[in-house]
Amino acid sequence: MMITACAAVGPNPSDLPETRVQAAFDEGASGTVGVVGANAFWSGYQDRTLSRLIAGGLETSLDIIQANERIRAAAADLQGTQPLAAQITGDSASASRVRSGGEDQATGYTSNSSLSAGFVFDLFGGARRAREGASAAYASAEAEVQVTRLAWLAEVINAYSDARFNQQALALTRETIRAREGTLEVTRNMLSLGLATDYDIAQTEALLQTAQADLPSYEAQFNAQVYRLSTLLNLQAGPLMAQMQAGSGALRIPPGPGTGVPADLLRNRPDVRAAQQDLAQALAEVGVATADMLPSLSLSGTVSDSGGTQGWSFGPRLSLPVAGQGVLAATRTRRLSEARSADLAWRASVAAAVEDVQTSQSNLRRLRQRVTALDEAATSYDRAYDLARTNFEAGALPLVDLLDADRQRASARLQAASARNDAAAEWAALQIATGAGAAVARIAD
C-alpha cells in the first residue's frame, strides 16, 4: 500500500508547457490543412521519372536507412526499461563440482550451488520516469527519421530540378547555335556580294563561339546533378545517367499549395515533434535524478547448497544516499538546466517552422510573378529577333542590331527557364516547410 501510494517525483513529461503561435501566416489563409505527412506532394509535378526515382529511393537511401537504425537503437533502450513497481537489479545462479583428495584422504567430489535475486522497489517513480524518458527518446527517433526523409526529399527534388534545367539550357543553347550558324552563313554570302565586311564576319563568329563555349558548362552541371542523384538514391551513376539523358521536360509549377495555419505545424513538422519529445525526455531525466536523491528499498534473497549443507537468506534493505547528496544534487541541477534548454529549443523550433513557411510562401508568390514577367519578355524578344532577322536578310537592318537582338533573346530565354526552375523548387520547399511527405515511408506500386 505504501509503495502504490507513492507518486513519481519530478515534473510529469506528459504535462508539457504550452507554446503560443500566431493565428495565421502573414500571407496565408486561415483554414487548417489537417495532417499532411502522408501526402506524396511530388506527384503534383506530374513527372513519372521523378516519382519513380523517389519511390525507389525511399527504400534504398543510405541516409534514411541509417536513421531507421537509430529507431531500432531507441527501441532497444525502451525495451530495457521495465514497467514494474519492483525491478530486478541482479539475479545469478551458479553450480560447481570439485574433485579433491590426497595421500591421507580418499578422493571425493564436493558440489556447490547457489541462486540469488534482488529487487528494488520504485518508491519514488525513478524507474517510471526512466521508462517515460526512453519512450520519449523513441518517439524523438521516429520523428528524426521523418526529418531525415524531408531533407532527403528536398535534396533529390533540387538535384533533379537543376538537372532538368541544365538539359533545357543545353537545348536552348543548341537552338541559339543553329540560329547563329544561319546568321553567319547569311553574312558570308553578303560578304561575297560586297554587302558585308570581315569585321561583320568576326562579330558573328565570336557570338557563335560564345554559345558553343556554354555547352560544356551546362553539360558539366547536368552531370554533377545526376551524380548527386546517384548518391542520394544509392544507385549506380551509369544507368541513371542514361535514364536522365533520355530526356524529360523541366518541372512544372503546380498550383497551391495550401499552408494551413501555424498550429498545424505542431503536429505536421517532425522537427517540432522531435524537439517536443526531447523536452519530455529531459523532464523525465529530472525525475530520475530527483529519485536518486531519495531513499531506496530493495529486497534480496539467496538459496545455497554447499556440500550437502543447505541455507538461505532473505530480507529487505533500506539505502539512504547520504554521502553522495552533493553530487546527486549537482546532477539534478544539471538535469533541470538541460530541461530548460530543451524547452527553449522546442520553442525555437516552432518559431523556425513558422518562419520557414512564411519565407517559402513569400518566395513562391514572387517567383510566380517573376516567371510570368520573364515568359512575356522572352516571347517579346523572340518576336523582336524574328523581325530583326527578316529585316537583316532584306538589307533593311544593320548586322549589329541583329546580333544585339540575338543576345537579348538568348539571355531572356535562359532567364525565364531559370526562374521556372527556381519556382518549381520553391514549391517543393513550401510543401516540405509544412511537413508534407514526412510520413511517406514507401509508395505502393
CSV table of N, CA and C in Angstrom, one decimal, residues 270-394:
chain,number,residue,atom,x,y,z
A,270,PRO,N,8.0,17.3,-38.3
A,270,PRO,CA,8.7,16.3,-37.5
A,270,PRO,C,9.8,16.9,-36.6
A,271,ASP,N,10.4,17.9,-37.1
A,271,ASP,CA,11.5,18.5,-36.3
A,271,ASP,C,10.9,19.2,-35.0
A,272,VAL,N,9.7,19.7,-35.1
A,272,VAL,CA,9.0,20.3,-34.0
A,272,VAL,C,8.6,19.2,-33.0
A,273,ARG,N,8.1,18.1,-33.5
A,273,ARG,CA,7.7,17.0,-32.7
A,273,ARG,C,8.9,16.3,-32.0
A,274,ALA,N,10.0,16.2,-32.8
A,274,ALA,CA,11.3,15.7,-32.2
A,274,ALA,C,11.7,16.6,-31.0
A,275,ALA,N,11.7,17.9,-31.2
A,275,ALA,CA,12.1,18.8,-30.1
A,275,ALA,C,11.2,18.7,-28.9
A,276,GLN,N,9.9,18.4,-29.2
A,276,GLN,CA,8.9,18.3,-28.1
A,276,GLN,C,9.2,17.0,-27.3
A,277,GLN,N,9.6,15.9,-28.0
A,277,GLN,CA,9.9,14.7,-27.3
A,277,GLN,C,11.2,14.8,-26.6
A,278,ASP,N,12.2,15.6,-27.1
A,278,ASP,CA,13.4,15.8,-26.4
A,278,ASP,C,13.2,16.5,-25.1
A,279,LEU,N,12.2,17.4,-25.1
A,279,LEU,CA,11.8,18.1,-23.9
A,279,LEU,C,11.2,17.1,-22.9
A,280,ALA,N,10.3,16.2,-23.4
A,280,ALA,CA,9.7,15.2,-22.5
A,280,ALA,C,10.8,14.3,-21.9
A,281,GLN,N,11.8,13.9,-22.7
A,281,GLN,CA,12.9,13.1,-22.2
A,281,GLN,C,13.7,13.8,-21.1
A,282,ALA,N,13.9,15.1,-21.4
A,282,ALA,CA,14.7,15.9,-20.4
A,282,ALA,C,14.0,16.1,-19.1
A,283,LEU,N,12.6,16.2,-19.2
A,283,LEU,CA,11.8,16.3,-17.9
A,283,LEU,C,11.8,15.0,-17.2
A,284,ALA,N,11.8,13.9,-17.9
A,284,ALA,CA,11.9,12.6,-17.3
A,284,ALA,C,13.2,12.4,-16.6
A,285,GLU,N,14.3,12.9,-17.2
A,285,GLU,CA,15.6,12.8,-16.5
A,285,GLU,C,15.7,13.6,-15.2
A,286,VAL,N,14.9,14.7,-15.1
A,286,VAL,CA,14.8,15.4,-13.9
A,286,VAL,C,14.2,14.5,-12.8
A,287,GLY,N,13.2,13.8,-13.2
A,287,GLY,CA,12.5,12.9,-12.2
A,287,GLY,C,13.5,11.8,-11.8
A,288,VAL,N,14.3,11.2,-12.7
A,288,VAL,CA,15.2,10.2,-12.4
A,288,VAL,C,16.3,10.7,-11.4
A,289,ALA,N,16.8,11.9,-11.7
A,289,ALA,CA,17.8,12.5,-10.8
A,289,ALA,C,17.2,12.8,-9.4
A,290,THR,N,16.0,13.2,-9.4
A,290,THR,CA,15.3,13.5,-8.1
A,290,THR,C,15.1,12.2,-7.3
A,291,ALA,N,14.7,11.2,-7.9
A,291,ALA,CA,14.5,9.9,-7.2
A,291,ALA,C,15.8,9.3,-6.7
A,292,ASP,N,16.9,9.6,-7.4
A,292,ASP,CA,18.2,9.1,-7.0
A,292,ASP,C,18.7,9.7,-5.6
A,293,MET,N,18.1,10.9,-5.3
A,293,MET,CA,18.5,11.6,-4.1
A,293,MET,C,17.7,11.1,-2.9
A,294,LEU,N,16.7,10.3,-3.1
A,294,LEU,CA,15.8,9.8,-2.1
A,294,LEU,C,16.1,8.4,-1.7
A,295,PRO,N,15.6,7.9,-0.5
A,295,PRO,CA,15.9,6.5,-0.1
A,295,PRO,C,15.4,5.5,-1.1
A,296,SER,N,16.0,4.3,-1.1
A,296,SER,CA,15.6,3.2,-1.9
A,296,SER,C,15.4,2.0,-1.1
A,297,LEU,N,14.4,1.2,-1.4
A,297,LEU,CA,14.1,0.0,-0.7
A,297,LEU,C,14.3,-1.2,-1.6
A,298,SER,N,15.2,-2.2,-1.2
A,298,SER,CA,15.4,-3.3,-2.0
A,298,SER,C,15.2,-4.6,-1.2
A,299,LEU,N,15.0,-5.7,-1.9
A,299,LEU,CA,14.7,-7.0,-1.3
A,299,LEU,C,15.6,-8.0,-2.0
A,300,SER,N,16.3,-8.7,-1.2
A,300,SER,CA,17.2,-9.7,-1.8
A,300,SER,C,17.1,-11.0,-1.1
A,301,GLY,N,17.5,-12.1,-1.8
A,301,GLY,CA,17.4,-13.4,-1.2
A,301,GLY,C,18.4,-14.4,-1.9
A,302,THR,N,18.9,-15.4,-1.1
A,302,THR,CA,19.8,-16.3,-1.6
A,302,THR,C,19.5,-17.7,-1.1
A,303,VAL,N,19.6,-18.7,-2.0
A,303,VAL,CA,19.4,-20.1,-1.6
A,303,VAL,C,20.7,-20.8,-2.0
A,304,SER,N,21.3,-21.6,-1.1
A,304,SER,CA,22.6,-22.3,-1.4
A,304,SER,C,22.6,-23.7,-0.9
A,305,ASP,N,23.4,-24.4,-1.6
A,305,ASP,CA,23.6,-25.8,-1.2
A,305,ASP,C,25.1,-26.1,-1.4
A,306,SER,N,25.8,-26.3,-0.2
A,306,SER,CA,27.3,-26.4,-0.3
A,306,SER,C,27.6,-27.7,0.4
A,307,GLY,N,28.0,-28.7,-0.3
A,307,GLY,CA,28.5,-30.0,0.2
A,307,GLY,C,27.4,-30.6,1.1
A,308,GLY,N,26.2,-30.5,0.7
A,308,GLY,CA,25.1,-31.2,1.4
A,308,GLY,C,24.5,-30.3,2.5
A,309,THR,N,25.1,-29.1,2.7
A,309,THR,CA,24.6,-28.2,3.7
A,309,THR,C,23.8,-27.1,3.0
A,310,GLN,N,22.5,-27.0,3.3
A,310,GLN,CA,21.6,-26.1,2.7
A,310,GLN,C,21.4,-24.9,3.5
A,311,GLY,N,21.2,-23.7,2.8
A,311,GLY,CA,21.0,-22.5,3.6
A,311,GLY,C,20.3,-21.5,2.7
A,312,TRP,N,19.7,-20.5,3.4
A,312,TRP,CA,19.0,-19.4,2.6
A,312,TRP,C,19.1,-18.1,3.5
A,313,SER,N,18.9,-17.1,2.7
A,313,SER,CA,18.8,-15.7,3.4
A,313,SER,C,17.8,-14.9,2.6
A,314,PHE,N,17.1,-14.1,3.4
A,314,PHE,CA,16.0,-13.2,2.7
A,314,PHE,C,15.7,-12.0,3.6
A,315,GLY,N,15.6,-10.8,3.0
A,315,GLY,CA,15.3,-9.7,3.8
A,315,GLY,C,15.4,-8.4,3.0
A,316,PRO,N,14.8,-7.3,3.6
A,316,PRO,CA,14.8,-6.0,2.9
A,316,PRO,C,16.0,-5.2,3.3
A,317,ARG,N,16.3,-4.2,2.5
A,317,ARG,CA,17.4,-3.3,2.8
A,317,ARG,C,17.0,-1.9,2.4
A,318,LEU,N,17.1,-0.9,3.3
A,318,LEU,CA,16.8,0.5,3.0
A,318,LEU,C,18.1,1.2,2.9
A,319,SER,N,18.3,1.9,1.8
A,319,SER,CA,19.5,2.6,1.5
A,319,SER,C,19.2,4.1,1.5
A,320,LEU,N,20.1,4.9,2.2
A,320,LEU,CA,20.0,6.3,2.3
A,320,LEU,C,21.2,6.9,1.6
A,321,PRO,N,21.1,7.6,0.5
A,321,PRO,CA,22.2,8.2,-0.2
A,321,PRO,C,22.7,9.5,0.5
A,322,VAL,N,23.3,9.3,1.7
A,322,VAL,CA,23.7,10.5,2.5
A,322,VAL,C,25.0,11.1,2.0
A,323,ALA,N,26.0,10.3,1.8
A,323,ALA,CA,27.4,10.8,1.5
A,323,ALA,C,27.4,11.4,0.1
A,324,GLY,N,26.6,10.9,-0.8
A,324,GLY,CA,26.6,11.4,-2.2
A,324,GLY,C,25.6,12.5,-2.5
A,325,GLN,N,25.0,13.1,-1.5
A,325,GLN,CA,24.0,14.1,-1.8
A,325,GLN,C,24.5,15.3,-2.6
A,326,GLY,N,25.7,15.7,-2.3
A,326,GLY,CA,26.2,16.8,-3.1
A,326,GLY,C,26.3,16.6,-4.6
A,327,VAL,N,26.8,15.4,-4.9
A,327,VAL,CA,27.0,15.0,-6.3
A,327,VAL,C,25.6,14.8,-6.9
A,328,LEU,N,24.7,14.1,-6.2
A,328,LEU,CA,23.3,13.9,-6.7
A,328,LEU,C,22.6,15.2,-6.9
A,329,ALA,N,22.8,16.2,-6.0
A,329,ALA,CA,22.1,17.5,-6.1
A,329,ALA,C,22.6,18.2,-7.3
A,330,ALA,N,23.9,18.1,-7.6
A,330,ALA,CA,24.5,18.8,-8.8
A,330,ALA,C,24.0,18.1,-10.0
A,331,THR,N,23.8,16.8,-10.0
A,331,THR,CA,23.3,16.1,-11.2
A,331,THR,C,21.9,16.6,-11.5
A,332,ARG,N,21.1,16.7,-10.4
A,332,ARG,CA,19.7,17.2,-10.6
A,332,ARG,C,19.7,18.6,-11.1
A,333,THR,N,20.5,19.4,-10.6
A,333,THR,CA,20.6,20.8,-11.1
A,333,THR,C,20.9,20.8,-12.6
A,334,ARG,N,21.9,20.0,-13.0
A,334,ARG,CA,22.2,19.9,-14.4
A,334,ARG,C,21.0,19.4,-15.2
A,335,ARG,N,20.3,18.4,-14.7
A,335,ARG,CA,19.2,17.9,-15.5
A,335,ARG,C,18.1,19.0,-15.6
A,336,LEU,N,17.9,19.8,-14.6
A,336,LEU,CA,17.0,21.0,-14.7
A,336,LEU,C,17.4,22.0,-15.7
A,337,SER,N,18.7,22.2,-15.8
A,337,SER,CA,19.2,23.2,-16.8
A,337,SER,C,19.0,22.6,-18.2
A,338,GLU,N,19.2,21.3,-18.3
A,338,GLU,CA,19.0,20.7,-19.6
A,338,GLU,C,17.6,20.7,-20.0
A,339,ALA,N,16.7,20.5,-19.1
A,339,ALA,CA,15.2,20.6,-19.4
A,339,ALA,C,14.9,22.0,-19.8
A,340,ARG,N,15.4,23.0,-19.2
A,340,ARG,CA,15.1,24.4,-19.6
A,340,ARG,C,15.6,24.6,-21.0
A,341,SER,N,16.8,24.1,-21.3
A,341,SER,CA,17.4,24.3,-22.6
A,341,SER,C,16.5,23.6,-23.7
A,342,ALA,N,16.1,22.4,-23.3
A,342,ALA,CA,15.2,21.6,-24.2
A,342,ALA,C,13.9,22.4,-24.5
A,343,ASP,N,13.4,23.0,-23.5
A,343,ASP,CA,12.2,23.8,-23.6
A,343,ASP,C,12.4,25.0,-24.6
A,344,LEU,N,13.5,25.7,-24.4
A,344,LEU,CA,13.8,26.8,-25.3
A,344,LEU,C,14.1,26.3,-26.8
A,345,ALA,N,14.7,25.1,-26.9
A,345,ALA,CA,14.9,24.5,-28.2
A,345,ALA,C,13.6,24.2,-28.9
A,346,TRP,N,12.7,23.7,-28.1
A,346,TRP,CA,11.4,23.4,-28.7
A,346,TRP,C,10.7,24.6,-29.2
A,347,ARG,N,10.7,25.7,-28.3
A,347,ARG,CA,10.0,26.9,-28.7
A,347,ARG,C,10.7,27.5,-30.0
A,348,ALA,N,12.0,27.4,-30.0
A,348,ALA,CA,12.8,27.9,-31.2
A,348,ALA,C,12.4,27.2,-32.4
A,349,SER,N,12.2,25.8,-32.3
A,349,SER,CA,11.9,25.0,-33.5
A,349,SER,C,10.5,25.4,-34.0
A,350,VAL,N,9.6,25.8,-33.1
A,350,VAL,CA,8.3,26.2,-33.6
A,350,VAL,C,8.4,27.6,-34.3
A,351,ALA,N,9.2,28.5,-33.8
A,351,ALA,CA,9.3,29.8,-34.4
A,351,ALA,C,10.0,29.6,-35.8
A,352,ALA,N,11.0,28.7,-35.8
A,352,ALA,CA,11.7,28.5,-37.1
A,352,ALA,C,10.8,27.9,-38.1
A,353,ALA,N,9.9,27.0,-37.7
A,353,ALA,CA,9.0,26.3,-38.6
A,353,ALA,C,8.0,27.4,-39.2
A,354,VAL,N,7.5,28.3,-38.4
A,354,VAL,CA,6.7,29.4,-38.9
A,354,VAL,C,7.4,30.2,-39.9
A,355,GLU,N,8.7,30.5,-39.6
A,355,GLU,CA,9.5,31.4,-40.5
A,355,GLU,C,9.7,30.7,-41.8
A,356,ASP,N,10.0,29.3,-41.8
A,356,ASP,CA,10.2,28.6,-43.0
A,356,ASP,C,9.0,28.7,-43.9
A,357,VAL,N,7.8,28.5,-43.3
A,357,VAL,CA,6.6,28.5,-44.2
A,357,VAL,C,6.4,29.9,-44.7
A,358,GLN,N,6.5,30.9,-43.9
A,358,GLN,CA,6.2,32.3,-44.4
A,358,GLN,C,7.3,32.7,-45.4
A,359,THR,N,8.5,32.3,-45.2
A,359,THR,CA,9.6,32.7,-46.2
A,359,THR,C,9.3,32.0,-47.5
A,360,SER,N,9.1,30.7,-47.5
A,360,SER,CA,8.8,29.9,-48.7
A,360,SER,C,7.5,30.4,-49.4
A,361,GLN,N,6.5,30.7,-48.7
A,361,GLN,CA,5.3,31.2,-49.2
A,361,GLN,C,5.5,32.5,-50.0
A,362,SER,N,6.3,33.4,-49.3
A,362,SER,CA,6.6,34.7,-49.9
A,362,SER,C,7.4,34.5,-51.2
A,363,ASN,N,8.4,33.7,-51.1
A,363,ASN,CA,9.3,33.4,-52.2
A,363,ASN,C,8.6,32.9,-53.4
A,364,LEU,N,7.7,31.9,-53.2
A,364,LEU,CA,6.9,31.3,-54.2
A,364,LEU,C,6.0,32.3,-54.9
A,365,ARG,N,5.4,33.1,-54.1
A,365,ARG,CA,4.5,34.1,-54.7
A,365,ARG,C,5.2,35.0,-55.6
A,366,ARG,N,6.4,35.5,-55.2
A,366,ARG,CA,7.2,36.4,-56.0
A,366,ARG,C,7.8,35.7,-57.2
A,367,LEU,N,8.2,34.5,-57.0
A,367,LEU,CA,8.8,33.8,-58.2
A,367,LEU,C,7.8,33.5,-59.2
A,368,ARG,N,6.5,33.2,-58.9
A,368,ARG,CA,5.5,33.1,-59.9
A,368,ARG,C,5.3,34.4,-60.7
A,369,GLN,N,5.3,35.5,-60.0
A,369,GLN,CA,5.2,36.8,-60.7
A,369,GLN,C,6.5,37.0,-61.6
A,370,ARG,N,7.6,36.6,-61.2
A,370,ARG,CA,8.8,36.7,-62.0
A,370,ARG,C,8.8,35.8,-63.2
A,371,VAL,N,8.3,34.6,-63.0
A,371,VAL,CA,8.1,33.7,-64.2
A,371,VAL,C,7.2,34.3,-65.2
A,372,THR,N,6.1,34.8,-64.8
A,372,THR,CA,5.1,35.4,-65.7
A,372,THR,C,5.8,36.5,-66.5
A,373,ALA,N,6.5,37.4,-65.8
A,373,ALA,CA,7.1,38.6,-66.5
A,373,ALA,C,8.2,38.1,-67.4
A,374,LEU,N,9.0,37.2,-67.0
A,374,LEU,CA,10.1,36.7,-67.9
A,374,LEU,C,9.6,35.9,-69.1
A,375,ASP,N,8.5,35.1,-68.9
A,375,ASP,CA,8.0,34.4,-70.0
A,375,ASP,C,7.5,35.4,-71.1
A,376,GLU,N,6.8,36.5,-70.6
A,376,GLU,CA,6.3,37.5,-71.5
A,376,GLU,C,7.5,38.2,-72.2
A,377,ALA,N,8.6,38.5,-71.4
A,377,ALA,CA,9.8,39.1,-72.0
A,377,ALA,C,10.4,38.2,-73.1
A,378,ALA,N,10.5,36.9,-72.8
A,378,ALA,CA,11.1,36.0,-73.7
A,378,ALA,C,10.3,36.0,-75.0
A,379,THR,N,9.0,36.0,-74.9
A,379,THR,CA,8.1,36.0,-76.1
A,379,THR,C,8.3,37.2,-76.9
A,380,SER,N,8.4,38.4,-76.2
A,380,SER,CA,8.7,39.6,-76.9
A,380,SER,C,10.0,39.6,-77.6
A,381,TYR,N,11.1,39.1,-76.9
A,381,TYR,CA,12.4,39.1,-77.6
A,381,TYR,C,12.4,38.1,-78.7
A,382,ASP,N,11.7,37.0,-78.7
A,382,ASP,CA,11.6,36.1,-79.8
A,382,ASP,C,11.0,36.8,-81.0
A,383,ARG,N,9.9,37.6,-80.8
A,383,ARG,CA,9.3,38.3,-81.9
A,383,ARG,C,10.3,39.4,-82.4
A,384,ALA,N,11.0,40.1,-81.5
A,384,ALA,CA,11.9,41.1,-81.9
A,384,ALA,C,13.0,40.5,-82.8
A,385,TYR,N,13.5,39.3,-82.4
A,385,TYR,CA,14.6,38.6,-83.1
A,385,TYR,C,14.1,38.2,-84.5
A,386,ASP,N,12.9,37.7,-84.6
A,386,ASP,CA,12.3,37.3,-85.9
A,386,ASP,C,12.2,38.5,-86.8
A,387,LEU,N,11.8,39.6,-86.3
A,387,LEU,CA,11.7,40.8,-87.1
A,387,LEU,C,13.0,41.3,-87.5
A,388,ALA,N,14.0,41.3,-86.6
A,388,ALA,CA,15.3,41.7,-86.9
A,388,ALA,C,16.0,40.8,-88.0
A,389,ARG,N,15.7,39.5,-87.9
A,389,ARG,CA,16.3,38.6,-88.9
A,389,ARG,C,15.7,38.8,-90.3
A,390,THR,N,14.4,39.0,-90.3
A,390,THR,CA,13.8,39.3,-91.6
A,390,THR,C,14.3,40.6,-92.2
A,391,ASN,N,14.4,41.6,-91.4
A,391,ASN,CA,14.8,42.9,-91.9
A,391,ASN,C,16.3,42.9,-92.3
A,392,PHE,N,17.1,42.1,-91.6
A,392,PHE,CA,18.6,42.0,-91.9
A,392,PHE,C,18.7,41.3,-93.3
A,393,GLU,N,18.0,40.2,-93.5
A,393,GLU,CA,18.1,39.5,-94.7
A,393,GLU,C,17.6,40.3,-95.9
A,394,ALA,N,16.7,41.2,-95.6
A,394,ALA,CA,16.2,42.1,-96.6
A,394,ALA,C,17.1,43.3,-96.8
